[in-house]
Tab-separated table of C-alpha atoms in Angstrom:
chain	number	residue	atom	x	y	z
A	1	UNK	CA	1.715	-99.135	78.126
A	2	UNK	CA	2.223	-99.473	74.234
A	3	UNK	CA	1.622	-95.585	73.631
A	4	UNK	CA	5.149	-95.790	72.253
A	5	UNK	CA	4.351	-98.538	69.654
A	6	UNK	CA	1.418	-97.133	68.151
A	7	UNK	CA	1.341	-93.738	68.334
A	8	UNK	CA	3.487	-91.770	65.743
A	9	UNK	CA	5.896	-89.074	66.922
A	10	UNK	CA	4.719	-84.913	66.595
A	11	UNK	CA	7.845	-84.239	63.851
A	12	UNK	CA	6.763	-87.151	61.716
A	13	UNK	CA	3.467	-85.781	61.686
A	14	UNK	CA	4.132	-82.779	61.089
A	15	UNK	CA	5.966	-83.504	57.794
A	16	UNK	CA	3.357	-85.692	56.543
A	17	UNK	CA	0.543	-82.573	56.896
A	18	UNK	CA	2.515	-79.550	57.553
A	19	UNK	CA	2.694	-77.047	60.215
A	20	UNK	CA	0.938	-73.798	61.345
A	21	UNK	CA	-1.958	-73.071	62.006
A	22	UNK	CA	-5.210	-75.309	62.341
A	23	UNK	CA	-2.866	-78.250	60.639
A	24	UNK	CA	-0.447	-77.837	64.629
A	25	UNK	CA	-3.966	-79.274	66.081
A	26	UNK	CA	-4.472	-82.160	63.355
A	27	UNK	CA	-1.154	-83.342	64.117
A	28	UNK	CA	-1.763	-83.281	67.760
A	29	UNK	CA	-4.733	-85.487	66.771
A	30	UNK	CA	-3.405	-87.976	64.932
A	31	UNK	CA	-0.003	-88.165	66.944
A	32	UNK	CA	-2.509	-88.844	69.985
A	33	UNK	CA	-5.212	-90.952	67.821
A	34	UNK	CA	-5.936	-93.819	70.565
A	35	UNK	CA	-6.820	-90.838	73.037
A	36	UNK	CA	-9.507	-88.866	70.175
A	37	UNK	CA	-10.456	-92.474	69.583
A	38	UNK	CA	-11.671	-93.098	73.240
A	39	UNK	CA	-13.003	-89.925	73.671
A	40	UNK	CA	-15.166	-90.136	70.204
A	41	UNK	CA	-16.440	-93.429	71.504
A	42	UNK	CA	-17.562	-92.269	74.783
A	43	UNK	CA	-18.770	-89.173	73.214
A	44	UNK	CA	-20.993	-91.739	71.291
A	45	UNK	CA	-22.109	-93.995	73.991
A	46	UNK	CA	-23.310	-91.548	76.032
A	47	UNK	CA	-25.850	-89.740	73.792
A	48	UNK	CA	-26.909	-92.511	71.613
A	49	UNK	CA	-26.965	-95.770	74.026
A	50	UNK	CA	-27.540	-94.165	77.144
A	51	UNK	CA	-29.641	-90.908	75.847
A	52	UNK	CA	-31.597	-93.031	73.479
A	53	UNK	CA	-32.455	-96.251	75.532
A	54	UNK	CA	-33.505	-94.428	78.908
A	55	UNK	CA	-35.656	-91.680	76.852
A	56	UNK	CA	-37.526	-94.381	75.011
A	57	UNK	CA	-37.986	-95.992	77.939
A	58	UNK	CA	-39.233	-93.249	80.064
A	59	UNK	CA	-41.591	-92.062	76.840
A	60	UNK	CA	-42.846	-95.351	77.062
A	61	UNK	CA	-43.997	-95.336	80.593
A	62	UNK	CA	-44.988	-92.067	81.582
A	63	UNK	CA	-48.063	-90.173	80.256
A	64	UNK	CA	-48.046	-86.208	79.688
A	65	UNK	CA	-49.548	-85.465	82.672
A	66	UNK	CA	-47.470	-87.410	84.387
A	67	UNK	CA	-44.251	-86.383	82.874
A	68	UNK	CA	-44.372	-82.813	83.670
A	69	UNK	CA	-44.037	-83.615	87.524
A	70	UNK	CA	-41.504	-86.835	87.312
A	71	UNK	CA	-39.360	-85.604	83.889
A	72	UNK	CA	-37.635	-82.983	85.857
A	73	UNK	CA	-37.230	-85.084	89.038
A	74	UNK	CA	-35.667	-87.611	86.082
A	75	UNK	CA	-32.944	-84.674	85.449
A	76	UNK	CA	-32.272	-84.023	89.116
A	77	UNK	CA	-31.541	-87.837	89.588
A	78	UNK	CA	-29.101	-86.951	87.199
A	79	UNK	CA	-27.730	-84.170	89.011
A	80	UNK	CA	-25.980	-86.124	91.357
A	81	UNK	CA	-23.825	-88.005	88.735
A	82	UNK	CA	-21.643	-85.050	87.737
A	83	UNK	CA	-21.172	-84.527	91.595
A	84	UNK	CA	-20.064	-87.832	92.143
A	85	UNK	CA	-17.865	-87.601	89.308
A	86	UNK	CA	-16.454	-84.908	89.513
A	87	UNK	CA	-15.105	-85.506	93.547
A	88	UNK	CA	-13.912	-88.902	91.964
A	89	UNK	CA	-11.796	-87.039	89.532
A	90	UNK	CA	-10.728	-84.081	92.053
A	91	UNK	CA	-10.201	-86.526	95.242
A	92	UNK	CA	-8.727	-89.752	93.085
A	93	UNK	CA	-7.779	-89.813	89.101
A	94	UNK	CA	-6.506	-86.301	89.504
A	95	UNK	CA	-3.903	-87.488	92.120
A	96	UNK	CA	-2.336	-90.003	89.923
A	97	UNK	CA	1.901	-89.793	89.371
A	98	UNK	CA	0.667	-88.765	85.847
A	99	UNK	CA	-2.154	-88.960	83.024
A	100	UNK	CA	-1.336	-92.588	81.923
A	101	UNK	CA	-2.402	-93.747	85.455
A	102	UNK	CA	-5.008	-91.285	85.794
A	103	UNK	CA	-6.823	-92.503	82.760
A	104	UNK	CA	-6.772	-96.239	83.912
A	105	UNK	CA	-8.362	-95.135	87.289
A	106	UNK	CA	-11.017	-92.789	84.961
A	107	UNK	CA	-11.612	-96.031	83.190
A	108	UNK	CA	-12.498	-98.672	86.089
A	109	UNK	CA	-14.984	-96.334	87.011
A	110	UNK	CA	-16.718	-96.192	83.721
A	111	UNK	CA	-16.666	-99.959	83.570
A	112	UNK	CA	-18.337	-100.059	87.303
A	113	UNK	CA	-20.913	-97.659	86.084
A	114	UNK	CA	-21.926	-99.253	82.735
A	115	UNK	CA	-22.131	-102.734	84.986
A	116	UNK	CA	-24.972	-100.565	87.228
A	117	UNK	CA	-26.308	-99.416	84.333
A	118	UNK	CA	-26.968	-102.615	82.874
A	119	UNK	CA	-28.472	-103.767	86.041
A	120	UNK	CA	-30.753	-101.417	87.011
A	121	UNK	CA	-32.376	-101.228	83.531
A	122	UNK	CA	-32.713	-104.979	83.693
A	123	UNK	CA	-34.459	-104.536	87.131
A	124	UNK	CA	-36.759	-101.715	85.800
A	125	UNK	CA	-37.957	-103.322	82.819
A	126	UNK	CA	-39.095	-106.733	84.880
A	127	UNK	CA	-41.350	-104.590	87.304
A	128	UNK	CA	-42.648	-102.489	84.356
A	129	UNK	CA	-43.675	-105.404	82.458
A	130	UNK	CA	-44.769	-107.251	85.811
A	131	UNK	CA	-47.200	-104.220	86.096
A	132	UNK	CA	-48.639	-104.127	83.031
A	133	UNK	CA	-49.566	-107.763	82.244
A	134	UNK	CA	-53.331	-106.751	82.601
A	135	UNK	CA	-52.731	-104.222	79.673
A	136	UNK	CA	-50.623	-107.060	77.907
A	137	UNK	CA	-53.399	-110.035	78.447
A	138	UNK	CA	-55.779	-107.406	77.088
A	139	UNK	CA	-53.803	-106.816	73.766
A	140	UNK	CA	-53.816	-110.712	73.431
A	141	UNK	CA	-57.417	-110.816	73.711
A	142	UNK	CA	-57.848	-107.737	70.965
A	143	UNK	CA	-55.725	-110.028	68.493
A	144	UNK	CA	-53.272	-106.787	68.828
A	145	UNK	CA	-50.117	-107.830	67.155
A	146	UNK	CA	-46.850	-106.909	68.514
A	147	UNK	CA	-44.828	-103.962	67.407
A	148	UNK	CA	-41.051	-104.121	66.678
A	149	UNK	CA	-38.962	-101.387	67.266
A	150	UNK	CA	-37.240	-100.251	64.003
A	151	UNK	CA	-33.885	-100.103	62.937
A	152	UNK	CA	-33.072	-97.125	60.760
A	153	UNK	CA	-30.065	-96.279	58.733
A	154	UNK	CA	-28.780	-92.888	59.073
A	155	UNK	CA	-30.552	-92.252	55.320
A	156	UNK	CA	-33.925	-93.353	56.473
A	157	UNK	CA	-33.639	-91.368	59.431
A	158	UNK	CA	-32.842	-88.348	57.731
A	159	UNK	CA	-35.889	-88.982	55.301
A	160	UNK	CA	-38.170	-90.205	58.265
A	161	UNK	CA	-37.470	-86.437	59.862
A	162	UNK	CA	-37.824	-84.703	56.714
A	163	UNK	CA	-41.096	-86.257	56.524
A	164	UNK	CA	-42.919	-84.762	59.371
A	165	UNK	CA	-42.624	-81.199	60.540
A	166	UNK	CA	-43.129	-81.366	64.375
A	167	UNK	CA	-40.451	-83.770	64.421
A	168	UNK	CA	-37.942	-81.414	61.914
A	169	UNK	CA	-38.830	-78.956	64.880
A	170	UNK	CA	-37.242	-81.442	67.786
A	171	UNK	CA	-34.814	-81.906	65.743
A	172	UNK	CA	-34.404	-77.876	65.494
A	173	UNK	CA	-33.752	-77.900	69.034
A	174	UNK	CA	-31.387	-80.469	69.851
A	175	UNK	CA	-29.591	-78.627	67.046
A	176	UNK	CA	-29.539	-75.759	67.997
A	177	UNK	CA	-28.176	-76.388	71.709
A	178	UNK	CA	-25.445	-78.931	70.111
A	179	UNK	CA	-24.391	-76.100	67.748
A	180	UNK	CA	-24.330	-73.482	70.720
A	181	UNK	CA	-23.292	-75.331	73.791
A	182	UNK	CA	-20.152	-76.632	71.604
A	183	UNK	CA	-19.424	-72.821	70.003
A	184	UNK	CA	-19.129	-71.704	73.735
A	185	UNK	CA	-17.662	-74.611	75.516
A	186	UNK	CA	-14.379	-75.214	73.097
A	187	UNK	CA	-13.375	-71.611	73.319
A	188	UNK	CA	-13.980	-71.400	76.894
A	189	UNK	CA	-12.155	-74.796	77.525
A	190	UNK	CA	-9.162	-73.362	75.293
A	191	UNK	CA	-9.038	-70.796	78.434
A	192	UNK	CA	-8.823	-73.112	80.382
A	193	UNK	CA	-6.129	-74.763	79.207
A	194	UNK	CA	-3.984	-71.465	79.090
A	195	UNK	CA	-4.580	-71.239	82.994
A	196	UNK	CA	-3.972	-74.509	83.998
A	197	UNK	CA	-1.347	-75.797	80.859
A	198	UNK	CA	-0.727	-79.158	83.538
A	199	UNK	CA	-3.283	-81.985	82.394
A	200	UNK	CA	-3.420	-82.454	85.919
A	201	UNK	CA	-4.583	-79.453	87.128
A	202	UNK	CA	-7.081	-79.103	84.030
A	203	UNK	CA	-8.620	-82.471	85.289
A	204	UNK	CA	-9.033	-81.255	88.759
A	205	UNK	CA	-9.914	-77.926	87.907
A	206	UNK	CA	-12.932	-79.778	85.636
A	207	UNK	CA	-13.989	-82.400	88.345
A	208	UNK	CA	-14.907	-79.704	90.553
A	209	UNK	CA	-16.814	-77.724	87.625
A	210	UNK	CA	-18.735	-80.901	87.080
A	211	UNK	CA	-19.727	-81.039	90.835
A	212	UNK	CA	-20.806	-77.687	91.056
A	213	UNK	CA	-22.627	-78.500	87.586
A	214	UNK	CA	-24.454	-80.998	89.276
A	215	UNK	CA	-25.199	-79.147	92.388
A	216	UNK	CA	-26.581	-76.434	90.518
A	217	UNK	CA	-28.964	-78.818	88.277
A	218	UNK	CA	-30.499	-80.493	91.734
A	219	UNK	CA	-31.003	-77.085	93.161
A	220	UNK	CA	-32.470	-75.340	90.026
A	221	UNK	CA	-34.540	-78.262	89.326
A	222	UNK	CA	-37.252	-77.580	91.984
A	223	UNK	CA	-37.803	-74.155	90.011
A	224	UNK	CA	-37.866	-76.162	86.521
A	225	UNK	CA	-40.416	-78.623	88.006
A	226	UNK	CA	-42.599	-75.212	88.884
A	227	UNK	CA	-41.732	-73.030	85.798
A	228	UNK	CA	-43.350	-76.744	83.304
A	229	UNK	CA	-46.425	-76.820	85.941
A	230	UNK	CA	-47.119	-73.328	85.903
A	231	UNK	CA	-46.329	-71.073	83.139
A	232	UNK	CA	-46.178	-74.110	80.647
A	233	UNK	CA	-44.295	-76.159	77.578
A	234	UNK	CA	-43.265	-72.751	76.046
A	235	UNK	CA	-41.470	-70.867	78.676
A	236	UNK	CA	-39.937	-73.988	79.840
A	237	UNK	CA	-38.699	-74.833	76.194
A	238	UNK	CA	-37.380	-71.237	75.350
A	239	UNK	CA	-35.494	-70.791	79.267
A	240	UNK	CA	-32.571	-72.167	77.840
A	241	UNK	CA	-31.329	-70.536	74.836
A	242	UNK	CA	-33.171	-67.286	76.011
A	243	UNK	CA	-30.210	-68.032	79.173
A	244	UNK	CA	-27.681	-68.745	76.971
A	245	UNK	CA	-28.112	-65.859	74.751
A	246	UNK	CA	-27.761	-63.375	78.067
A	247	UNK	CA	-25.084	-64.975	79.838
A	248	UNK	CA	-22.652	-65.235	76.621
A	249	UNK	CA	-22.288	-62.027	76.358
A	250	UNK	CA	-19.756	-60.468	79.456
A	251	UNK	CA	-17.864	-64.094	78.433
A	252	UNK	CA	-17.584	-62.973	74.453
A	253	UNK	CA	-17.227	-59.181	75.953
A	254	UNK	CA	-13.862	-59.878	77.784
A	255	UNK	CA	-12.338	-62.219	74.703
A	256	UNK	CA	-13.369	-59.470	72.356
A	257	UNK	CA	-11.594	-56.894	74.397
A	258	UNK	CA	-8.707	-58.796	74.479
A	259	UNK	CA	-6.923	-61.263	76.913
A	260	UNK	CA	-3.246	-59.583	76.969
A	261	UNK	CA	-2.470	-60.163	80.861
A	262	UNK	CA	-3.138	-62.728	83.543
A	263	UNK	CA	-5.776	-61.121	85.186
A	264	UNK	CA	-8.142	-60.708	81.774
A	265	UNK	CA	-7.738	-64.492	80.949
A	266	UNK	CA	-8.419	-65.184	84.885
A	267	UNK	CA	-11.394	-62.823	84.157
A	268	UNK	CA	-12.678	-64.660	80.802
A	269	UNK	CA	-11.920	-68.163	82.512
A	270	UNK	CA	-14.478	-67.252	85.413
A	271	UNK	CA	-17.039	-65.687	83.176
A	272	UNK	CA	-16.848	-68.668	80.645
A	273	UNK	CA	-17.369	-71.251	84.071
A	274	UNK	CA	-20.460	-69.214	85.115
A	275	UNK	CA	-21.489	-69.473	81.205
A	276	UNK	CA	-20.728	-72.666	80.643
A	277	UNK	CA	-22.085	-73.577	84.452
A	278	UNK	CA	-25.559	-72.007	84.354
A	279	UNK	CA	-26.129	-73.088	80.375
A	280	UNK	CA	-25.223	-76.701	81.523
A	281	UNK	CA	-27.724	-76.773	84.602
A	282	UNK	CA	-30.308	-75.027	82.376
A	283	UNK	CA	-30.141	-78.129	80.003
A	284	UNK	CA	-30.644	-80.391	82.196
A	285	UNK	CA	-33.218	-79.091	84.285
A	286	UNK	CA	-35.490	-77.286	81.254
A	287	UNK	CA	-34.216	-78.453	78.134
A	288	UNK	CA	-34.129	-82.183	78.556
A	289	UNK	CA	-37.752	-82.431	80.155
A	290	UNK	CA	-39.648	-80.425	77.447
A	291	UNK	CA	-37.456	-81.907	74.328
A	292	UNK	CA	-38.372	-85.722	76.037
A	293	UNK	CA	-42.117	-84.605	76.952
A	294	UNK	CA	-42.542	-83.270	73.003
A	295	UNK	CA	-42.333	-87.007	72.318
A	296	UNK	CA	-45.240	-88.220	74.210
A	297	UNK	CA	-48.339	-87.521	72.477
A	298	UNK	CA	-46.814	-88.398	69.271
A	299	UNK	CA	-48.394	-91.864	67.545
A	300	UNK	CA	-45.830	-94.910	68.868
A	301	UNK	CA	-44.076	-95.508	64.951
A	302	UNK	CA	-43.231	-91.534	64.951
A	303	UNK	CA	-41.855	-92.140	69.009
A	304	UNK	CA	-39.799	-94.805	68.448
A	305	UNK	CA	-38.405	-93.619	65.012
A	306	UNK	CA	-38.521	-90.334	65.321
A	307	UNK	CA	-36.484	-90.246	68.850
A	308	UNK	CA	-33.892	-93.188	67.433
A	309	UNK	CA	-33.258	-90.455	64.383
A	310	UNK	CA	-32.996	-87.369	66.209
A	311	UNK	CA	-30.684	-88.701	68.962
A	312	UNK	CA	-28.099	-90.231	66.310
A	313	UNK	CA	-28.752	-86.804	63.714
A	314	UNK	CA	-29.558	-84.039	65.807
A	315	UNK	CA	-27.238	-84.287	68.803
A	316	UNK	CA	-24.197	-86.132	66.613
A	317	UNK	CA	-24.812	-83.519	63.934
A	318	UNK	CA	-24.772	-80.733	66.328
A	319	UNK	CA	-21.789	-81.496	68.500
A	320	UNK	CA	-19.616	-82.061	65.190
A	321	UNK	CA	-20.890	-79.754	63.261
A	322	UNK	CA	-19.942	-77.032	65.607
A	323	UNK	CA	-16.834	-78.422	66.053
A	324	UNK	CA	-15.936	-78.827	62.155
A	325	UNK	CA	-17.123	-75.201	61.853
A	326	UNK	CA	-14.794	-74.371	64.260
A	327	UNK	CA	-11.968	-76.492	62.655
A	328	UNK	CA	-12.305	-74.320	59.737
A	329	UNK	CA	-12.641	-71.422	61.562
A	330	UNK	CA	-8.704	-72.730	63.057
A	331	UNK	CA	-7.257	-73.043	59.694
A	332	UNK	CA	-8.761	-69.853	58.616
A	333	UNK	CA	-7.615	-67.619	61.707
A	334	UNK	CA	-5.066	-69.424	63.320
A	335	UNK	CA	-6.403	-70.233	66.225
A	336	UNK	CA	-10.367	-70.358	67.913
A	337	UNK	CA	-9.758	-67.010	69.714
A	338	UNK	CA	-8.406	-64.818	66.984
A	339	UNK	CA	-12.095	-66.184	65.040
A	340	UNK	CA	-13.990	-65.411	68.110
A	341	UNK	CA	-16.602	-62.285	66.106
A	342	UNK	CA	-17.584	-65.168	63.767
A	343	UNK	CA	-17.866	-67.153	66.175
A	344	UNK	CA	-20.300	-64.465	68.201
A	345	UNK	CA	-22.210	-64.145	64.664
A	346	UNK	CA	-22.653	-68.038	64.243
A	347	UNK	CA	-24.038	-68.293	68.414
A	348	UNK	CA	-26.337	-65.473	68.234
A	349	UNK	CA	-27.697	-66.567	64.647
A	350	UNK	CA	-28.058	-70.197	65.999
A	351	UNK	CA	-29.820	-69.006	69.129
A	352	UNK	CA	-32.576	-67.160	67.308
A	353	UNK	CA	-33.271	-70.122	65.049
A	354	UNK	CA	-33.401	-72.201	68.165
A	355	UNK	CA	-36.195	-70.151	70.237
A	356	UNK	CA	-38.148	-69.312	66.700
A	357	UNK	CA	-38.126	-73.649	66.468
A	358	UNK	CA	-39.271	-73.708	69.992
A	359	UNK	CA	-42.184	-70.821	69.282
A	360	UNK	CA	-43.493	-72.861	66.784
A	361	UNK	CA	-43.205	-76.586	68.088
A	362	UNK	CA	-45.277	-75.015	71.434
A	363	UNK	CA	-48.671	-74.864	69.285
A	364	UNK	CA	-48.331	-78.034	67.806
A	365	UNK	CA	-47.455	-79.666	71.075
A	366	UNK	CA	-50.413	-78.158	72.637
A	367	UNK	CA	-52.812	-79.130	69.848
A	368	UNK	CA	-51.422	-82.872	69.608
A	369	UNK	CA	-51.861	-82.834	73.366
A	370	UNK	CA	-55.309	-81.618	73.114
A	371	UNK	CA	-56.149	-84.022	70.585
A	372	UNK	CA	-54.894	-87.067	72.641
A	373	UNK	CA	-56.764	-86.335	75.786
A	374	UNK	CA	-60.024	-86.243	73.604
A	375	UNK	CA	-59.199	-89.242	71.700
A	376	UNK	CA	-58.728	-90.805	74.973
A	377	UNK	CA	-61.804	-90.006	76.725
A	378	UNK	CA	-63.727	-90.695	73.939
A	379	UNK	CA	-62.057	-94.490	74.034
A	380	UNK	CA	-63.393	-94.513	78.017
A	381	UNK	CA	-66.862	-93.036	77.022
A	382	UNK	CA	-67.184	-96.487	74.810
């Protein structure tokens, strides 16, 4: 209701930081500043509250053996949220008299969800520690003193990663798919926007992507659970950018060809979707298992740290770094399409680095793996 009051107006703007170019979108930005500023912050919340808290917990409770049959079924739980709300968006906000009211009805629903949230970890974490209190009474007996979860700076986690290698390598992956997820997804989402220039429509027309995202995910994830059991860490680790690498190319095909009529951008829109679509349920139903499962057999200070400093580095550096490239990229060629070659360059490069990171963090995962399961069967031969 006070959009008036505190948000500047486009022209004054635009003649404190000039026109043209990359600097049309900066003024955008700022002249809309409480919108970036909500979307930053929920941008935040959801990888480094929500990512970070659940993975810990899950790492904390589930063994490897274990994980490989109930860290996919994690992902398909997931699935259904994007269904869910995505028909909220399509069927509800999307019907508002305009984005102001659409927004408020977006935002009751977050609040509802973060209440559940809240809840069911409370309930969780009371029958996890009601089941354990044998293990717990033990640890009394042993004298074994209680660890504290650490809280790292942004400095210390960047040292704490530098320090060990298999965790430089996690961190090489959740790089890797923020860099390449976010080179694809803004230039495909700038499509979008040229087909459906009504905010509106855009929000509809994304409500039922996410649906179908999360449709996909709960159907795919029955082969994800099979392709971890049977052919392994490795296969299951490299799925995704080895996917990604395949399906970008029709999508940068058409853009590079050119998108002078309606049908070509109707064209790149649809290819981009099925990109953006398959890359998405991929992620979910590959990536996140084997990145969360490389945690496990790792020693509980490199867990707990190493997790709490590649969730806040890797997937914050990744996201923003790809889109600060491609801010650059703006005020260089105008605009994200007429940059799309470097762009192409950038993907592909990223994408190799990615599976070469994945190559290598497969023998070590194996080996500390190994190692664990004769450390612990030596501790039950005592």
């Amino acid at each position: 209701p006070n959009a008036s009051v505190l948000h500047p107006s486009l022209e004054s703007v635009q003649k404190l930081i000039g026109t043209g170019g990359g600097m049309e979108v900066l003024a955008k930005i700022f002249t809309h500043w409480t919108s970036a500023l909500f979307y930053v912050v929920a941008e935040i919340y959801s990888s480094v509250s929500i990512g970070l808290m659940f993975w810990q917990f899950a790492n904390d409770v589930v063994s490897v053996d274990q994980a490989k049959r109930f860290y996919p079924l994690f992902a398909q739980m997931s699935g259904f949220a994007p269904v869910i709300a995505g028909q909220y968006m399509v069927r509800y906000t999307s019907k508002a008299p305009d984005l102001g009211a659409s927004l408020n009805r977006l935002t009751v629903a977050i609040t509802i969800a973060g209440v559940m949230i809240c809840v069911m970890y409370k309930i969780a974490k009371n029958y996890v520690e009601r089941t354990e209190v044998k293990q717990v009474e033990e640890a009394i007996d042993k004298h074994a003193p209680k660890k504290k979860k650490p809280k790292m700076s942004m400095v210390e986690s960047a040292k704490f990663l530098a320090s060990s290698q298999y965790l430089r390598l996690i961190a090489a992956l959740v790089l890797g798919y923020g860099l390449s997820i976010n080179f694809t997804e803004i230039m495909w989402k700038s499509l979008v926007k040229k087909q459906y220039p009504n905010p509106l429509d855009y929000q509809r027309f994304m409500g039922n992507f996410s649906t179908a995202v999360g449709f996909c995910t709960c159907i795919v994830i029955f082969f994800g659970v099979q392709v971890i059991r049977i052919l392994g860490w490795r296969i299951g680790a490299i799925a995704t950018p080895s996917m990604m690498a395949l399906l970008a190319i029709p999508f940068f095909g058409c853009i590079l060809y050119g998108l002078e009529n309606t049908a070509s951008l109707r064209l790149a829109v649809v290819l981009g979707t099925i990109q953006s679509l398959l890359s998405k349920t991929s992620k979910y139903a590959l990536f996140d298992p084997t990145t969360q499962m490389a945690y496990i057999p790792l020693d509980e200070e490199s867990k707990v740290k190493g997790k709490a400093a590649i969730d806040v580095l890797g997937s914050r550096i990744g996201k923003s770094g790809g889109s600060l490239i491609q801010q650059f990229l703006v005020l260089g060629f105008g605009n994200i399409l007429n940059a799309a070659p470097v762009v192409v360059a950038i993907y592909y490069s990223v994408l190799l680095g990615w599976i070469a990171s994945a190559n290598k963090l497969s023998g070590l995962f194996q080996a500390k793996t190994e190692m664990g399961k004769a450390e612990s069967n030596e501790k039950k031969k005592r």
